[in-house]
PDB file of N, CA and C in Angstrom:
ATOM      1  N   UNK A   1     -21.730   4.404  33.060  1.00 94.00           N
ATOM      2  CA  UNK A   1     -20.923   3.223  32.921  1.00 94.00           C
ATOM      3  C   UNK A   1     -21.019   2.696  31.495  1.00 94.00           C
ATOM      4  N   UNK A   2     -19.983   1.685  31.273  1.00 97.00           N
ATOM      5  CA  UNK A   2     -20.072   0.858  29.611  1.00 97.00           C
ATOM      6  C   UNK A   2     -20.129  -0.097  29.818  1.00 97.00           C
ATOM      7  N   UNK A   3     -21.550  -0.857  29.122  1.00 97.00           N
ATOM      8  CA  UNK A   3     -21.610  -1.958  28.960  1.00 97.00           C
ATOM      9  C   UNK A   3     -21.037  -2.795  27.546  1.00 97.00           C
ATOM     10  N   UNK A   4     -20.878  -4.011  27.345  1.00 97.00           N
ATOM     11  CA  UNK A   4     -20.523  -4.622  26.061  1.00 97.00           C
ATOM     12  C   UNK A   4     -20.870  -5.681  26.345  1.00 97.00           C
ATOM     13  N   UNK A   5     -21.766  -6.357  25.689  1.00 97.00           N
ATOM     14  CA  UNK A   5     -22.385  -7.459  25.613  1.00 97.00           C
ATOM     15  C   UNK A   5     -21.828  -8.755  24.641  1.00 97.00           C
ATOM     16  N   UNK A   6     -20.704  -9.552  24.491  1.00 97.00           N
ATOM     17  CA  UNK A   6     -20.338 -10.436  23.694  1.00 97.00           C
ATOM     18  C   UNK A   6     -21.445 -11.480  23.417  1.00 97.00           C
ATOM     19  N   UNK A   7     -22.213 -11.293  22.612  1.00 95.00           N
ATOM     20  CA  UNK A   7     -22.949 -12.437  22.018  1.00 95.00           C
ATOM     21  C   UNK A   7     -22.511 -13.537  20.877  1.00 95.00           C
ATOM     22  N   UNK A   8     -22.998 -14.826  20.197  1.00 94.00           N
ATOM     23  CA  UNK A   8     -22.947 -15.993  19.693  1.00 94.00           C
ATOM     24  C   UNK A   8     -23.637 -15.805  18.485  1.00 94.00           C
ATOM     25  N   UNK A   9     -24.398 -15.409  18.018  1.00 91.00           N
ATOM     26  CA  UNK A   9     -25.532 -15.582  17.270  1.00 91.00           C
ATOM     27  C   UNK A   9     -26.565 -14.315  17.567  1.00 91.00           C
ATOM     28  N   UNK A  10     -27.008 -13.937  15.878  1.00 92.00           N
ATOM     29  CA  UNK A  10     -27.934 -12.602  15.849  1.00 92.00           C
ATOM     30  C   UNK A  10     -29.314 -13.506  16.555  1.00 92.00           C
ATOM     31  N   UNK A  11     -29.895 -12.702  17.126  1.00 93.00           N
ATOM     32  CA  UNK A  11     -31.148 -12.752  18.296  1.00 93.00           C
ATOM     33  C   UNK A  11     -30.764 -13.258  19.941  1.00 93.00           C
ATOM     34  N   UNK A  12     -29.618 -13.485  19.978  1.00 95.00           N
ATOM     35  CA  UNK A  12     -29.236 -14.084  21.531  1.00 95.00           C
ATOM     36  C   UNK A  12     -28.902 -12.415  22.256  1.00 95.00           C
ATOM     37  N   UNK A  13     -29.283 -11.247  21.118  1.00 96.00           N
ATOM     38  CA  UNK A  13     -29.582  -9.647  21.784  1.00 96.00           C
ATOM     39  C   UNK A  13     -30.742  -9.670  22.479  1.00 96.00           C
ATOM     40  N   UNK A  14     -31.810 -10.237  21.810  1.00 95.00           N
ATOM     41  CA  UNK A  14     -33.744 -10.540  22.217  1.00 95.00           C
ATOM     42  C   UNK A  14     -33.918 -11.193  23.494  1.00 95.00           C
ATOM     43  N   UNK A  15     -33.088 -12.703  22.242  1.00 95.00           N
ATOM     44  CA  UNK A  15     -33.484 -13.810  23.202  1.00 95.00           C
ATOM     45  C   UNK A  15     -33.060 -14.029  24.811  1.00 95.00           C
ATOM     46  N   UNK A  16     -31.360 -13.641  25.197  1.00 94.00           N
ATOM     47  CA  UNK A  16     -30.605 -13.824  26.313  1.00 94.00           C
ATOM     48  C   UNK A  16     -30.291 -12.525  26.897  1.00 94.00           C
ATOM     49  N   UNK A  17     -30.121 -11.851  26.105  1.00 96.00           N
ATOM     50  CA  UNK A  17     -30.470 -10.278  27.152  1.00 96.00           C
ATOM     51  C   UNK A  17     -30.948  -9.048  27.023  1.00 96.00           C
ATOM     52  N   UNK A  18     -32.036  -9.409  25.909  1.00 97.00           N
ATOM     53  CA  UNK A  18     -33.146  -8.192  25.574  1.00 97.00           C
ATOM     54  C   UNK A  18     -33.198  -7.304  26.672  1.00 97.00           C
ATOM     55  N   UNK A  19     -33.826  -7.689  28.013  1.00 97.00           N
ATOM     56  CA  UNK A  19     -33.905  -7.095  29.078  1.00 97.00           C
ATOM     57  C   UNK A  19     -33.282  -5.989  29.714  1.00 97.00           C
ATOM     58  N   UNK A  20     -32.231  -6.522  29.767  1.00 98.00           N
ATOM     59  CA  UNK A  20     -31.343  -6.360  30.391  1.00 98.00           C
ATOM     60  C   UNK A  20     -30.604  -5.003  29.434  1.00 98.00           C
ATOM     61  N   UNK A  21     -30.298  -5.786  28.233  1.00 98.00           N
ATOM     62  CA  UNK A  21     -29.790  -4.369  27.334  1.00 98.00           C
ATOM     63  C   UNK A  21     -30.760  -2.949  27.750  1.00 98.00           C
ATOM     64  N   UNK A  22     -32.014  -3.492  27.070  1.00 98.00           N
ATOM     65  CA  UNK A  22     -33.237  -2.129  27.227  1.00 98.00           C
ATOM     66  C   UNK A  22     -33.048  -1.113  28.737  1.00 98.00           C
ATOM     67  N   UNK A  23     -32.841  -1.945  29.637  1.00 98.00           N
ATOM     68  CA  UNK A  23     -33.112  -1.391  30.806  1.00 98.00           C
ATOM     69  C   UNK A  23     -31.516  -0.411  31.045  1.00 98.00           C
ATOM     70  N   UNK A  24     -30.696  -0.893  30.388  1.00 98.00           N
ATOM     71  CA  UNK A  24     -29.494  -0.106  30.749  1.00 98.00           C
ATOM     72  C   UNK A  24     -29.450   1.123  29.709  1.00 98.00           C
ATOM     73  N   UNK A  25     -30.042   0.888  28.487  1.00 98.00           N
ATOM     74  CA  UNK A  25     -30.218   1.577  27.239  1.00 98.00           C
ATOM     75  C   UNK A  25     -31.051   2.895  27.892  1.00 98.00           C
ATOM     76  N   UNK A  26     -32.074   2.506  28.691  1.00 98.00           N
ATOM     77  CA  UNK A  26     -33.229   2.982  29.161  1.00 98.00           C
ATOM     78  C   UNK A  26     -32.362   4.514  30.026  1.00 98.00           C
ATOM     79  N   UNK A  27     -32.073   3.873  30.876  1.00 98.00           N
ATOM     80  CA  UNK A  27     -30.832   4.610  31.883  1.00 98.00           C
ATOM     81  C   UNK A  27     -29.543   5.366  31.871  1.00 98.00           C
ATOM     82  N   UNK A  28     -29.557   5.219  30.189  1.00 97.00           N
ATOM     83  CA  UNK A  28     -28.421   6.252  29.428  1.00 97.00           C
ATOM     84  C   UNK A  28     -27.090   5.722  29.949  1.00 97.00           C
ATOM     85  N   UNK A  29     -26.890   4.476  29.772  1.00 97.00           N
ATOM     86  CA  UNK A  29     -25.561   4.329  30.012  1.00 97.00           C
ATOM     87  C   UNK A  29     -24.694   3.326  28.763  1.00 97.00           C
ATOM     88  N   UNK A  30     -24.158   3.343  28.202  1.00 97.00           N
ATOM     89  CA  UNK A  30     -23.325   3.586  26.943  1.00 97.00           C
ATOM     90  C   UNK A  30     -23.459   2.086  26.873  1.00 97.00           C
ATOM     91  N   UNK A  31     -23.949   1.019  25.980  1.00 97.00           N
ATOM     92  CA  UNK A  31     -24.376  -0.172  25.777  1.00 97.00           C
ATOM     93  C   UNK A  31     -23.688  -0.472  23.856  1.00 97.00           C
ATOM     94  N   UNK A  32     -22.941  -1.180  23.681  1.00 97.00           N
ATOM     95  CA  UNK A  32     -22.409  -1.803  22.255  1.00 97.00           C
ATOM     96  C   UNK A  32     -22.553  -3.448  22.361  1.00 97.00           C
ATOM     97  N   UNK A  33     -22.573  -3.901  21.686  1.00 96.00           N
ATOM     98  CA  UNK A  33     -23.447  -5.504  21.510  1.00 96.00           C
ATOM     99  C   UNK A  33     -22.473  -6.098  20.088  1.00 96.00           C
ATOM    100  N   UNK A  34     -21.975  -7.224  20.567  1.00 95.00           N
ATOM    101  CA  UNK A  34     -20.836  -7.302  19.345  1.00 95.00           C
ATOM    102  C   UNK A  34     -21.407  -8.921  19.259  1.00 95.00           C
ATOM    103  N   UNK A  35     -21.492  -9.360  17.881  1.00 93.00           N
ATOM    104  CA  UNK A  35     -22.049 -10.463  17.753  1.00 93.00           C
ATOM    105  C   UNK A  35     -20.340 -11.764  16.645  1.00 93.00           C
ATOM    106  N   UNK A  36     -20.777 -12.736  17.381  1.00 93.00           N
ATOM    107  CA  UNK A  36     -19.231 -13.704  16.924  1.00 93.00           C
ATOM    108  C   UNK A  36     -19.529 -14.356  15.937  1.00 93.00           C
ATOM    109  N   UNK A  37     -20.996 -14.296  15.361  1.00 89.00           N
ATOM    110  CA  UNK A  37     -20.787 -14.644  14.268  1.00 89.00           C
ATOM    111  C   UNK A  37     -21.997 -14.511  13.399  1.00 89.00           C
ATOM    112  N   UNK A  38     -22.362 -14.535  12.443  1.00 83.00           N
ATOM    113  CA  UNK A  38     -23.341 -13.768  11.626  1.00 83.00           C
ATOM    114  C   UNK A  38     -24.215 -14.425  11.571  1.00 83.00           C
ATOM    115  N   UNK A  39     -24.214 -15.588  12.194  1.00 77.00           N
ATOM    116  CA  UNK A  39     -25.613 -16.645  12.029  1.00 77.00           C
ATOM    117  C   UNK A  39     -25.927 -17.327  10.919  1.00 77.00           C
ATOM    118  N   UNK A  40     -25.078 -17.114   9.773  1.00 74.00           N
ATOM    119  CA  UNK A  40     -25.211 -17.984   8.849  1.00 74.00           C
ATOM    120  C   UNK A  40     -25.029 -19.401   8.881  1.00 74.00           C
ATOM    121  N   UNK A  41     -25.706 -20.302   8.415  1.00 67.00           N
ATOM    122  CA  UNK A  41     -25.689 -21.555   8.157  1.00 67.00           C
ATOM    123  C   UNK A  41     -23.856 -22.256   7.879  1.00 67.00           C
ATOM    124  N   UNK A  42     -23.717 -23.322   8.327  1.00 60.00           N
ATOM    125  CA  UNK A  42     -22.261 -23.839   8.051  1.00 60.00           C
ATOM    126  C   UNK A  42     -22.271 -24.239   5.963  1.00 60.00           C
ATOM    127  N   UNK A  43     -21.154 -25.058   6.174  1.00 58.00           N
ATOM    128  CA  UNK A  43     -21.312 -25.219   5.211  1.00 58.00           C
ATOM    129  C   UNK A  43     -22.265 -27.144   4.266  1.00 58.00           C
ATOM    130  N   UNK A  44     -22.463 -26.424   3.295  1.00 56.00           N
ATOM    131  CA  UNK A  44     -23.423 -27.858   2.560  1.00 56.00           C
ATOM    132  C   UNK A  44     -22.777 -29.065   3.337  1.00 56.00           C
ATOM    133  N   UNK A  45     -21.983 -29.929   3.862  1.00 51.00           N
ATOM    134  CA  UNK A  45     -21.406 -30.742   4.057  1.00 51.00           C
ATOM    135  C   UNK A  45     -22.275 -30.921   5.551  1.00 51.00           C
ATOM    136  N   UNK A  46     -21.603 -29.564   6.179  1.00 51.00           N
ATOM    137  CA  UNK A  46     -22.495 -30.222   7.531  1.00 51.00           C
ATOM    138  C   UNK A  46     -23.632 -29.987   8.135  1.00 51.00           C
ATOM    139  N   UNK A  47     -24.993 -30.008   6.800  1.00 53.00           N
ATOM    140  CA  UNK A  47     -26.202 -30.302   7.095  1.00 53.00           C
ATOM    141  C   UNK A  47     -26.652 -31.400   6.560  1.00 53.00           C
ATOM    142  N   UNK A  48     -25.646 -32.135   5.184  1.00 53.00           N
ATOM    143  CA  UNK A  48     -25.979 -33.803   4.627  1.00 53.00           C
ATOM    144  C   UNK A  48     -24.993 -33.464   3.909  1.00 53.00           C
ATOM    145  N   UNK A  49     -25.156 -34.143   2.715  1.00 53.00           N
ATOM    146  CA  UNK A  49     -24.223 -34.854   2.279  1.00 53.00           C
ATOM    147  C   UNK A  49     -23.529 -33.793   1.290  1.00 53.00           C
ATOM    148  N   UNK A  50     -22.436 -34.408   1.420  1.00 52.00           N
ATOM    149  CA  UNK A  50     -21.294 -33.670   0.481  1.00 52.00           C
ATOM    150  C   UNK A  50     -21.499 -32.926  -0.874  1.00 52.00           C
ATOM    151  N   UNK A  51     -21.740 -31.610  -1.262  1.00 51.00           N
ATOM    152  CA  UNK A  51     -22.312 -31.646  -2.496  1.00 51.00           C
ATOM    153  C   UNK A  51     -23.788 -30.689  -2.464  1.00 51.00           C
ATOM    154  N   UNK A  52     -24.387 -30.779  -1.451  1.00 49.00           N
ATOM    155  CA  UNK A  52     -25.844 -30.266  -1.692  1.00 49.00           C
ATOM    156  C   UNK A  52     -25.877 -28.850  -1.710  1.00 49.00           C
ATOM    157  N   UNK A  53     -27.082 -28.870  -2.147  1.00 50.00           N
ATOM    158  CA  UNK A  53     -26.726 -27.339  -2.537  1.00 50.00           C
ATOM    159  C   UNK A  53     -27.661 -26.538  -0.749  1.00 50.00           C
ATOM    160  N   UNK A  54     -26.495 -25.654  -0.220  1.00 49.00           N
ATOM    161  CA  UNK A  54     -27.444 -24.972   1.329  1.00 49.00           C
ATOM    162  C   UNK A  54     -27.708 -23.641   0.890  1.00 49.00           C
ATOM    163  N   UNK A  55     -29.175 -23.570   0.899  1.00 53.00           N
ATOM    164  CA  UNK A  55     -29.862 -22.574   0.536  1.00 53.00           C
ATOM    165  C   UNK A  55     -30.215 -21.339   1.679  1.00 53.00           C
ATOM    166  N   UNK A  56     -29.379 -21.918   2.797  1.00 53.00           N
ATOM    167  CA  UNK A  56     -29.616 -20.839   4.096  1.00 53.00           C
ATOM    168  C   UNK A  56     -30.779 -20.890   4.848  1.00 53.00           C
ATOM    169  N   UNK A  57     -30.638 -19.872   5.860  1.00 50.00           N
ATOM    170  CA  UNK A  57     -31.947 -20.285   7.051  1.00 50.00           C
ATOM    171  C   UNK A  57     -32.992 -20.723   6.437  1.00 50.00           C
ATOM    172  N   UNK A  58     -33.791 -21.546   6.511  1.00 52.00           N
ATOM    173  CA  UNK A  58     -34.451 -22.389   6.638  1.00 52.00           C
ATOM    174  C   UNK A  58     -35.217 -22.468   5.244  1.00 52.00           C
ATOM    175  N   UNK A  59     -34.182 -22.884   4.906  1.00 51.00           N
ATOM    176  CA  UNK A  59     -34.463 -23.348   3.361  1.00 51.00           C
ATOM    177  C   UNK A  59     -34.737 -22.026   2.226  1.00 51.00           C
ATOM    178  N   UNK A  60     -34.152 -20.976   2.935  1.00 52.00           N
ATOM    179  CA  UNK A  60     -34.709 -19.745   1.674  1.00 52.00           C
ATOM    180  C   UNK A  60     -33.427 -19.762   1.229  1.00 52.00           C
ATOM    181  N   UNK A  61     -32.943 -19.206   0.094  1.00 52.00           N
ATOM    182  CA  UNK A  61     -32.032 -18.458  -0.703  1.00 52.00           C
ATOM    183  C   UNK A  61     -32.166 -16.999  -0.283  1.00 52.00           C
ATOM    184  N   UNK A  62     -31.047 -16.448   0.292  1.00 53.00           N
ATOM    185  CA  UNK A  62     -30.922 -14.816  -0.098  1.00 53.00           C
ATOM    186  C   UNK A  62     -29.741 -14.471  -0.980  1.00 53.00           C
ATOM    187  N   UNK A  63     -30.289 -12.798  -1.199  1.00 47.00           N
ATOM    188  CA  UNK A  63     -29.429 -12.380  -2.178  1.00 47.00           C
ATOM    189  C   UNK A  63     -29.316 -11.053  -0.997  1.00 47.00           C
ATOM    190  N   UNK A  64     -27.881 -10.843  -0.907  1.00 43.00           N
ATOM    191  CA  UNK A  64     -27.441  -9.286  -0.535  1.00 43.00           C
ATOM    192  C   UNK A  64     -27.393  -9.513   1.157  1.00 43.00           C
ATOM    193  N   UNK A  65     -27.922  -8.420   1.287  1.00 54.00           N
ATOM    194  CA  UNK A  65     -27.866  -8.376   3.301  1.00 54.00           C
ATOM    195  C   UNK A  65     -28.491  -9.881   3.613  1.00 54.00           C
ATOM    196  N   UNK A  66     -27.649 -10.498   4.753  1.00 80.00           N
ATOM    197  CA  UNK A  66     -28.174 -11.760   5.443  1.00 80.00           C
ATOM    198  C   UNK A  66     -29.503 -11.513   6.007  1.00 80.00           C
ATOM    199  N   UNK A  67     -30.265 -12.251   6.173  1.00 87.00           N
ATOM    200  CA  UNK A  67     -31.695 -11.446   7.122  1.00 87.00           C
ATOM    201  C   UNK A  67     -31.114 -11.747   8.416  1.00 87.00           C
ATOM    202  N   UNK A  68     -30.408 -12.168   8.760  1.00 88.00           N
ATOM    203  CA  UNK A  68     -30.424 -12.486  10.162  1.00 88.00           C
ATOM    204  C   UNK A  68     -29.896 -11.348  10.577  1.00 88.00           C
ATOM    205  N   UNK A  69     -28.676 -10.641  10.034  1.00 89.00           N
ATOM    206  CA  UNK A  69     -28.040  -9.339  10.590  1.00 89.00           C
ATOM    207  C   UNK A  69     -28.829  -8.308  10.047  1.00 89.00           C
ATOM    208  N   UNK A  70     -29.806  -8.381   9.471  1.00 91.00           N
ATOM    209  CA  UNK A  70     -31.278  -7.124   9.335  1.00 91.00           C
ATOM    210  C   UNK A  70     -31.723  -7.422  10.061  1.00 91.00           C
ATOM    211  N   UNK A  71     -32.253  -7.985  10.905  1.00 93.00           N
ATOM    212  CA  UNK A  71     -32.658  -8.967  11.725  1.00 93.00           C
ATOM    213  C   UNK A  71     -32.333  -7.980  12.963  1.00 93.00           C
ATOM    214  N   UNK A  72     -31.081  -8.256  13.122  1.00 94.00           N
ATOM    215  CA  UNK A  72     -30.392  -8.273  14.348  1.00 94.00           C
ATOM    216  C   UNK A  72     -30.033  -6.460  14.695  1.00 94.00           C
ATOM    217  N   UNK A  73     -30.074  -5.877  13.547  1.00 94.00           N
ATOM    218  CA  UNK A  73     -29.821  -4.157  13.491  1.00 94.00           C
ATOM    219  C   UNK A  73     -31.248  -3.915  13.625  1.00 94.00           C
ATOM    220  N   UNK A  74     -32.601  -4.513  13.482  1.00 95.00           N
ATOM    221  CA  UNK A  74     -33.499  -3.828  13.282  1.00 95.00           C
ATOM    222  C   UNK A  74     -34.026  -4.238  15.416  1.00 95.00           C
ATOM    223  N   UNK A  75     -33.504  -4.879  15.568  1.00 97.00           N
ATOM    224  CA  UNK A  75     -33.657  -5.433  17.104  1.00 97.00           C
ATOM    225  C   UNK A  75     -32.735  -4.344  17.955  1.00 97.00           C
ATOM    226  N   UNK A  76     -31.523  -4.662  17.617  1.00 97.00           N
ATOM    227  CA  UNK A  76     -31.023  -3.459  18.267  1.00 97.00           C
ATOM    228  C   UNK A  76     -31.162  -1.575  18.213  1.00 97.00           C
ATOM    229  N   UNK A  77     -32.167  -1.362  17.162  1.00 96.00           N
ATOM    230  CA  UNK A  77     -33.071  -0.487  17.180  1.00 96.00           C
ATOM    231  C   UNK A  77     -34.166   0.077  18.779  1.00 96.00           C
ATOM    232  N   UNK A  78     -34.683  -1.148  18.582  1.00 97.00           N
ATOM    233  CA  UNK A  78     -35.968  -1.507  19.649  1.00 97.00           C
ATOM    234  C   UNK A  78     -35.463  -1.714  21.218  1.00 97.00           C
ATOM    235  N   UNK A  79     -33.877  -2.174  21.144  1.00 97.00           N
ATOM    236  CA  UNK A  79     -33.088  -2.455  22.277  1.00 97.00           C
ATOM    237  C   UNK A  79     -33.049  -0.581  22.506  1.00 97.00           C
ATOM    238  N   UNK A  80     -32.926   0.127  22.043  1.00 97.00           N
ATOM    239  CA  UNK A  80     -32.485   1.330  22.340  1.00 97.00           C
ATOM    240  C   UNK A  80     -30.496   0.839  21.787  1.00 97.00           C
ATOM    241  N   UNK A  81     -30.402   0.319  21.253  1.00 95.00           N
ATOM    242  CA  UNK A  81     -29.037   0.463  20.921  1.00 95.00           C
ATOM    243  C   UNK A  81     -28.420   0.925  19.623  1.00 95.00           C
ATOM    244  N   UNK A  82     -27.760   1.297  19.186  1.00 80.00           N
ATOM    245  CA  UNK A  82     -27.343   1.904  17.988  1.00 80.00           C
ATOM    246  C   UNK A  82     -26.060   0.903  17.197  1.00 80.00           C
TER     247      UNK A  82
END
C-alpha cells in the first residue's frame, strides 16, 4: 500500500507520527512525507516591532541549508524514509 503523510512543520515527522511512519517503513510499504512549510520563522514584524532584525530559530543566524529541513531529512533517514 501508499502511504503520504501531509505534515505542517519539519519535526511534526518525530513528533506526530514518528511511529507510525517507522512501523509502516518497517513493513515495506511505500511511505513519502511532504512537509507545508519549511519551518522558518515569519517575518521581523511578526515577532516585534517593525524593523528588527529576525535572526531565525531561536535566535541563531544561518547561512545556506535551513537546519530545520537538515533536521527534518536527517529524521526521515531514521524514519526509514527516503
Amino acid at each position: 500500500m501508499k502511504y503520504l503523510f501531509l505534515l505542517a512543520h519539519p519535526d511534526d515527522e518525530a513528533v506526530a507520527a514518528g511511529g507510525t511512519i517507522r512501523l509502516l517503513a518497517d513493513r515495506g510499504e511505500e511511505v513519502k512525507v511532504v512537509l507545508a512549510t519549511t519551518g522558518k520563522e515569519g517575518a521581523p514584524h511578526s515577532r516585534g516591532k517593525a524593523g528588527q532584525d529576525n535572526q531565525g530559530l531561536n535566535g541563531i543566524r544561518h547561512s545556506g541549508m535551513n537546519i530545520r529541513l537538515d533536521e527534518f531529512k536527517k529524521s526521515c533517514g531514521i524514519l526509514g524514509v527516503s
